[in-house]
Amino acid sequence: MSDSAAWERSSRLYPRPNTGSICFDIKELDKATASFSQRNLIGRGGFGVVYKGTLSDGSLVAVKKVLEGLDDSDEEFRNEVEIISHLRHRNLVPLRGCCITEEDRPNGSLNDHIFGSSMGANGDSGRGRAPLTWPQRKTIILDVAKGLVYLHYGVKPAIYHRDIKSTNILLDGEMRARVADFGLARQSREGQSHLTTRVAGTHGYLAPEYALYGQLTEKSDVYSFGVLVLEIMSGRRALDTSVASNLVLVTDWAWTLIKGGRAGEVLDAALTRNDGDGNSNPKGIMERFVLVGVLCAHVMVALRPTMMEALKMLEGDIELPVIPDRPMPLALAHGSVFGEGNTFTASPALSGPRLNTGDVLR
């Protein structure tokens, strides 16, 4: 929520035309969040900070405060408000007005629950809270998939989120997932790919064809979703910067294990322990989720499933294909897409055929 005068024109709440949402006075949101207190901090998005708040009617909400003032050039903020004002789906964060809100109690971001405050010595997540259970992880992955299916197929023209990552997935009181932060979202041009010279997103989650060539399609979101699935299932970050020799993508790490017949080693250690009563999680199903994640994050666009196909694979409605080989994967080290240099390096842990220009577009 920007505190710009554009959003403070009135001391009263008033409806925004044609959206059913409300323009809130900044004082209402300041009161709801206890003056944007740090104890109410939920997480940080692409263009601001998100706080938990309680409105005067008792509604529990998530309030996104834009870090910079709103002006006529702030297309991202206006774009986010416009797009999510018209979205209605249980796995997407709806818009109450000039804030992001949930109908249920906000429970922080997925990032908080996967990673806690640090990474463990063995690469698994260092946690300040209990690790997510397998049923919770399964539900979260399916919720995110259903939200993306709705964006890609449930609205016309389709919407590409462009910034799917763990900090942009909010959890409610029942640990159900909702996709948030539509500041980078773009509407498609009737199924055509969108070419852009301004690539935006987050290291580790960017599809190669989008990061390198600016080609944006629904498969760009599919790639990011695949990375997210691997994070959830392994407890490892998308981009591991703790390795002294180089940056390591979770996709490269998981690919190496899977091609070596060791898919089970991708799983977070917390998922491979029994519950104390002699019961264990269904390893076969968990490994299927890992394989879907790797398939979605394939370096070549044509070999990734659509979000609809990925959801059906996760739910067991269709069989997974044999995981196809791929050219040497790309690890984006210091990409020019963020305006600093133009160096891209390949993971030293893998070998394979050299990636020809344009391969990732096919």
Coordinates of C-alpha atoms in Angstrom, one line a residue:
M1 CA 0.0 0.0 0.0
S2 CA 1.6 3.3 -1.1
D3 CA 1.2 6.3 1.2
S4 CA 1.1 8.5 -1.9
A5 CA -1.5 11.3 -2.0
A6 CA -3.1 9.4 -4.9
W7 CA -4.3 6.9 -2.4
E8 CA -5.0 9.3 0.5
R9 CA -7.6 11.6 -1.2
S10 CA -10.3 10.8 1.4
S11 CA -10.4 10.1 5.1
R12 CA -13.3 7.6 4.3
L13 CA -13.2 4.3 2.6
Y14 CA -14.8 4.3 -0.8
P15 CA -15.4 1.6 -3.5
R16 CA -13.2 1.4 -6.6
P17 CA -15.5 1.3 -9.7
N18 CA -16.0 -2.0 -11.7
T19 CA -13.8 -4.0 -9.3
G20 CA -15.8 -4.5 -6.1
S21 CA -12.7 -3.6 -4.1
I22 CA -12.2 -0.6 -1.8
C23 CA -9.7 2.2 -1.6
F24 CA -8.5 2.3 2.0
D25 CA -7.3 5.4 3.8
I26 CA -3.7 4.9 4.9
K27 CA -4.7 5.6 8.5
E28 CA -6.9 2.5 8.5
L29 CA -4.0 0.3 7.3
D30 CA -1.6 2.0 9.8
K31 CA -4.0 1.1 12.6
A32 CA -4.6 -2.4 11.3
T33 CA -0.9 -3.2 11.3
A34 CA 0.1 -1.4 14.5
S35 CA 1.9 1.2 12.5
F36 CA 3.5 -1.5 10.3
S37 CA 5.2 -3.0 13.3
Q38 CA 8.0 -5.4 12.7
R39 CA 6.2 -8.1 14.8
N40 CA 3.5 -8.1 12.1
L41 CA 6.0 -8.6 9.2
I42 CA 5.1 -11.5 7.0
G43 CA 7.7 -11.2 4.2
R44 CA 9.1 -9.1 1.4
G45 CA 7.8 -9.1 -2.2
G46 CA 9.1 -7.8 -5.4
F47 CA 8.0 -4.2 -4.8
G48 CA 7.3 -3.9 -1.1
V49 CA 7.0 -5.4 2.4
V50 CA 3.9 -7.4 3.5
Y51 CA 2.4 -7.1 7.0
K52 CA -0.3 -9.0 8.9
G53 CA -3.1 -6.7 9.9
T54 CA -6.6 -6.5 11.4
L55 CA -9.2 -4.1 9.8
S56 CA -11.8 -2.3 11.9
D57 CA -14.4 -4.9 10.9
G58 CA -12.2 -7.7 12.4
S59 CA -11.0 -9.0 9.0
L60 CA -7.5 -10.5 9.1
V61 CA -5.5 -9.2 6.1
A62 CA -2.1 -9.1 4.5
V63 CA -1.1 -5.5 3.7
K64 CA 1.6 -4.9 1.1
K65 CA 3.4 -1.6 1.6
V66 CA 5.1 -0.3 -1.5
L67 CA 8.6 0.9 -0.7
E68 CA 8.6 3.8 -3.0
G69 CA 6.0 6.5 -3.6
L70 CA 3.3 5.9 -6.2
D71 CA 3.5 8.0 -9.3
D72 CA 2.3 7.9 -12.9
S73 CA 5.3 5.7 -13.9
D74 CA 4.8 3.0 -11.3
E75 CA 3.3 0.6 -13.7
E76 CA 4.1 -2.5 -11.6
F77 CA 2.0 -1.4 -8.7
R78 CA -0.9 -0.3 -10.9
N79 CA -0.6 -3.5 -12.9
E80 CA -0.8 -5.6 -9.8
V81 CA -3.9 -3.8 -8.5
E82 CA -5.7 -4.0 -11.8
I83 CA -5.0 -7.7 -12.4
I84 CA -5.8 -9.1 -9.0
S85 CA -8.9 -6.9 -8.6
H86 CA -10.7 -9.3 -11.1
L87 CA -9.3 -12.6 -9.9
R88 CA -11.4 -15.0 -7.7
H89 CA -9.9 -18.3 -6.9
R90 CA -9.2 -20.1 -3.6
N91 CA -5.5 -20.5 -4.3
L92 CA -4.9 -16.9 -5.3
V93 CA -4.6 -14.0 -2.8
P94 CA -7.7 -11.9 -3.5
L95 CA -7.8 -8.1 -3.3
R96 CA -9.9 -6.4 -0.7
G97 CA -8.8 -3.0 -2.0
C98 CA -5.5 -1.3 -2.0
C99 CA -4.0 -4.2 -0.1
I100 CA -3.5 -7.9 -0.5
T101 CA -5.8 -9.9 1.8
E102 CA -6.8 -13.4 2.8
E103 CA -10.1 -14.6 4.1
D104 CA -8.2 -16.8 6.6
R105 CA -5.6 -16.1 9.2
P106 CA -2.2 -15.3 7.5
N107 CA 0.4 -17.8 8.5
G108 CA 3.5 -16.2 6.8
S109 CA 5.1 -17.2 3.6
L110 CA 6.2 -20.6 2.4
N111 CA 9.8 -19.4 2.5
D112 CA 9.5 -19.0 6.3
H113 CA 8.3 -22.6 6.7
I114 CA 10.8 -24.3 4.3
F115 CA 13.9 -22.5 5.3
G116 CA 13.5 -20.8 8.7
S117 CA 16.6 -18.6 9.4
S118 CA 19.5 -20.6 7.9
M119 CA 20.6 -23.6 5.9
G120 CA 21.7 -26.8 7.6
A121 CA 25.2 -28.2 7.3
N122 CA 24.1 -30.9 4.9
G123 CA 22.2 -28.5 2.7
D124 CA 18.8 -29.2 4.3
S125 CA 16.8 -26.4 5.8
G126 CA 17.9 -25.0 9.1
R127 CA 14.6 -24.3 10.8
G128 CA 13.3 -22.2 13.7
R129 CA 10.0 -24.1 13.5
A130 CA 8.7 -27.6 12.9
P131 CA 9.4 -28.9 9.4
L132 CA 6.5 -29.1 7.0
T133 CA 4.9 -32.6 7.0
W134 CA 4.5 -34.5 3.8
P135 CA 0.7 -33.9 3.7
Q136 CA 1.3 -30.2 4.1
R137 CA 3.9 -30.1 1.3
K138 CA 1.7 -32.1 -1.0
T139 CA -1.3 -29.8 -0.4
I140 CA 0.8 -26.6 -0.8
I141 CA 2.3 -27.9 -4.2
L142 CA -1.2 -28.8 -5.4
D143 CA -2.6 -25.5 -4.3
V144 CA 0.0 -23.5 -6.1
A145 CA -0.5 -25.7 -9.2
K146 CA -4.2 -25.1 -9.2
G147 CA -3.7 -21.3 -8.8
L148 CA -1.4 -21.3 -11.8
V149 CA -3.8 -23.4 -13.8
Y150 CA -6.5 -20.8 -13.1
L151 CA -4.2 -18.0 -14.2
H152 CA -3.2 -19.8 -17.5
Y153 CA -6.6 -21.3 -18.4
G154 CA -9.3 -19.8 -16.2
V155 CA -9.1 -16.2 -17.3
K156 CA -8.9 -14.6 -20.8
P157 CA -6.4 -13.5 -21.8
A158 CA -4.2 -15.8 -19.8
I159 CA -2.0 -14.3 -17.1
Y160 CA 1.7 -15.2 -16.6
H161 CA 2.8 -14.5 -13.1
R162 CA 6.5 -14.2 -13.8
D163 CA 7.7 -14.3 -10.2
I164 CA 6.7 -17.6 -8.7
K165 CA 8.9 -18.2 -5.7
S166 CA 8.6 -19.3 -2.0
T167 CA 8.3 -15.7 -0.6
N168 CA 5.3 -15.1 -2.9
I169 CA 3.3 -18.1 -1.6
L170 CA 1.3 -17.1 1.5
L171 CA -0.1 -19.7 3.8
D172 CA -3.4 -19.4 5.7
G173 CA -4.3 -20.8 9.2
E174 CA -4.9 -24.3 7.7
M175 CA -1.6 -24.2 5.8
R176 CA -3.3 -23.9 2.5
A177 CA -1.3 -22.0 -0.1
R178 CA -2.2 -18.8 -2.0
V179 CA -0.2 -17.3 -4.8
A180 CA 0.5 -13.6 -4.1
D181 CA 2.4 -10.6 -5.5
F182 CA 1.2 -9.9 -9.0
G183 CA 3.5 -6.9 -9.5
L184 CA 5.3 -8.6 -12.4
A185 CA 2.3 -10.4 -13.9
R186 CA 1.5 -10.0 -17.6
Q187 CA -1.5 -10.9 -19.7
S188 CA -0.8 -13.0 -22.8
R189 CA -1.5 -12.1 -26.3
E190 CA -3.9 -14.9 -27.2
G191 CA -1.4 -17.7 -26.7
Q192 CA 1.5 -16.0 -28.5
S193 CA 4.8 -15.8 -26.8
H194 CA 5.7 -12.3 -25.5
L195 CA 9.2 -10.9 -26.2
T196 CA 10.6 -8.3 -23.9
T197 CA 13.9 -6.5 -23.5
R198 CA 13.1 -5.9 -19.8
V199 CA 13.4 -9.2 -18.0
A200 CA 12.4 -9.2 -14.4
G201 CA 12.2 -11.9 -11.8
T202 CA 14.4 -13.7 -9.2
H203 CA 17.7 -15.5 -9.5
G204 CA 17.3 -19.3 -9.6
Y205 CA 13.6 -19.2 -10.7
L206 CA 14.0 -17.6 -14.1
A207 CA 13.4 -19.9 -17.1
P208 CA 16.5 -19.9 -19.4
E209 CA 14.6 -18.8 -22.5
Y210 CA 13.2 -15.8 -20.6
A211 CA 16.4 -14.8 -18.8
L212 CA 18.5 -15.1 -22.0
Y213 CA 16.2 -14.1 -24.8
G214 CA 13.2 -12.4 -23.2
Q215 CA 10.8 -15.0 -24.5
L216 CA 7.8 -15.1 -22.1
T217 CA 5.2 -17.9 -22.3
E218 CA 3.1 -20.0 -19.9
K219 CA 6.1 -22.4 -19.8
S220 CA 8.1 -19.6 -18.0
D221 CA 5.8 -20.0 -15.0
V222 CA 6.0 -23.8 -15.4
Y223 CA 9.8 -23.6 -15.0
S224 CA 9.5 -21.5 -11.9
F225 CA 6.9 -23.8 -10.5
G226 CA 9.3 -26.8 -11.0
V227 CA 12.0 -25.0 -9.1
L228 CA 9.5 -24.3 -6.3
V229 CA 8.5 -28.0 -6.2
L230 CA 12.1 -29.0 -5.8
E231 CA 12.6 -26.5 -3.0
I232 CA 9.6 -27.8 -1.1
M233 CA 10.5 -31.4 -1.6
S234 CA 14.2 -31.0 -0.8
G235 CA 14.4 -28.2 1.7
R236 CA 17.2 -26.6 -0.5
R237 CA 17.1 -23.1 -1.9
A238 CA 16.6 -22.5 -5.6
L239 CA 20.1 -21.0 -5.8
D240 CA 22.6 -22.3 -3.2
T241 CA 25.2 -19.6 -2.6
S242 CA 26.9 -21.4 0.2
V243 CA 29.0 -23.5 -2.1
A244 CA 32.4 -21.8 -2.2
S245 CA 33.4 -22.9 -5.7
N246 CA 30.3 -21.8 -7.6
L247 CA 26.6 -21.1 -7.5
V248 CA 24.5 -24.3 -7.6
L249 CA 20.9 -24.5 -8.9
V250 CA 18.6 -26.9 -7.1
T251 CA 17.6 -28.1 -10.6
D252 CA 21.2 -29.1 -11.5
W253 CA 21.6 -30.8 -8.1
A254 CA 18.4 -32.8 -8.4
W255 CA 19.0 -33.7 -12.0
T256 CA 22.4 -35.2 -11.1
L257 CA 20.9 -37.4 -8.5
I258 CA 17.9 -38.5 -10.6
K259 CA 20.0 -39.4 -13.6
G260 CA 22.2 -41.4 -11.2
G261 CA 19.1 -43.4 -10.1
R262 CA 19.2 -41.7 -6.7
A263 CA 15.9 -39.7 -6.8
G264 CA 15.2 -40.6 -3.1
E265 CA 18.2 -38.5 -2.1
V266 CA 16.6 -35.4 -3.3
L267 CA 14.0 -35.6 -0.5
D268 CA 14.3 -33.5 2.6
A269 CA 15.6 -35.6 5.5
A270 CA 12.5 -34.7 7.5
L271 CA 10.4 -36.6 4.9
T272 CA 12.4 -39.8 5.1
R273 CA 12.0 -40.3 8.8
N274 CA 9.1 -42.2 10.2
D275 CA 6.6 -40.5 12.5
G276 CA 7.6 -42.3 15.7
D277 CA 4.8 -44.8 15.4
G278 CA 6.5 -46.9 12.8
N279 CA 4.7 -45.2 9.9
S280 CA 6.6 -43.7 7.0
N281 CA 5.7 -41.4 4.1
P282 CA 4.9 -42.9 0.7
K283 CA 8.3 -42.6 -0.9
G284 CA 7.0 -43.5 -4.4
I285 CA 4.6 -40.6 -4.4
M286 CA 7.1 -38.2 -3.0
E287 CA 9.6 -39.2 -5.7
R288 CA 6.9 -38.6 -8.3
F289 CA 6.6 -35.0 -7.1
V290 CA 10.3 -34.6 -7.4
L291 CA 10.3 -36.0 -11.0
V292 CA 7.5 -33.6 -11.9
G293 CA 9.5 -30.7 -10.5
V294 CA 12.6 -31.7 -12.6
L295 CA 10.4 -32.1 -15.7
C296 CA 8.7 -28.7 -15.2
A297 CA 12.2 -27.1 -14.8
H298 CA 13.6 -28.7 -18.0
V299 CA 16.0 -26.3 -19.8
M300 CA 14.1 -26.8 -23.1
V301 CA 10.6 -25.2 -23.4
A302 CA 9.0 -27.9 -25.6
L303 CA 9.9 -30.7 -23.1
R304 CA 8.2 -29.0 -20.2
P305 CA 4.5 -30.0 -19.5
T306 CA 1.8 -27.3 -19.4
M307 CA 0.6 -26.4 -15.9
M308 CA -2.6 -28.4 -16.6
E309 CA -0.5 -31.5 -17.5
A310 CA 1.8 -30.9 -14.5
L311 CA -1.2 -30.8 -12.1
K312 CA -2.6 -34.1 -13.6
M313 CA 0.8 -35.8 -13.2
L314 CA 1.0 -34.7 -9.5
E315 CA -2.5 -36.0 -8.9
G316 CA -1.7 -39.3 -10.6
D317 CA -4.3 -38.8 -13.4
I318 CA -1.7 -39.2 -16.1
E319 CA 1.6 -41.0 -16.2
L320 CA 4.9 -39.2 -16.2
P321 CA 6.9 -39.5 -19.4
V322 CA 10.5 -40.7 -19.2
I323 CA 12.5 -37.7 -18.0
P324 CA 14.3 -36.5 -21.2
D325 CA 17.9 -35.7 -21.5
R326 CA 18.9 -32.1 -21.7
P327 CA 21.8 -30.0 -22.9
M328 CA 24.2 -28.8 -20.3
P329 CA 22.1 -26.7 -18.0
L330 CA 22.7 -23.0 -17.4
A331 CA 23.3 -21.6 -14.0
L332 CA 22.7 -17.9 -14.1
A333 CA 25.5 -16.4 -12.0
H334 CA 25.4 -12.7 -12.5
G335 CA 22.9 -12.1 -15.2
S336 CA 22.5 -8.9 -17.2
V337 CA 18.8 -9.3 -16.8
F338 CA 19.4 -7.5 -13.5
G339 CA 21.4 -4.8 -15.0
E340 CA 24.8 -5.9 -13.7
G341 CA 27.2 -7.6 -16.2
N342 CA 26.3 -10.3 -18.6
T343 CA 28.1 -13.4 -17.3
F344 CA 26.4 -16.8 -17.3
T345 CA 28.2 -19.9 -16.2
A346 CA 27.4 -23.6 -16.4
S347 CA 27.4 -25.8 -13.4
P348 CA 30.7 -27.6 -13.0
A349 CA 29.0 -30.6 -11.6
L350 CA 27.5 -31.7 -14.8
S351 CA 28.7 -32.6 -18.3
G352 CA 26.7 -33.0 -21.5
P353 CA 26.2 -31.7 -25.0
R354 CA 26.9 -28.0 -25.4
L355 CA 23.8 -25.9 -25.5
N356 CA 23.4 -24.5 -29.0
T357 CA 21.9 -21.0 -29.4
G358 CA 18.1 -21.3 -29.5
D359 CA 17.9 -24.8 -28.1
V360 CA 16.1 -23.6 -25.0
L361 CA 13.5 -22.0 -27.2
R362 CA 12.5 -25.4 -28.8

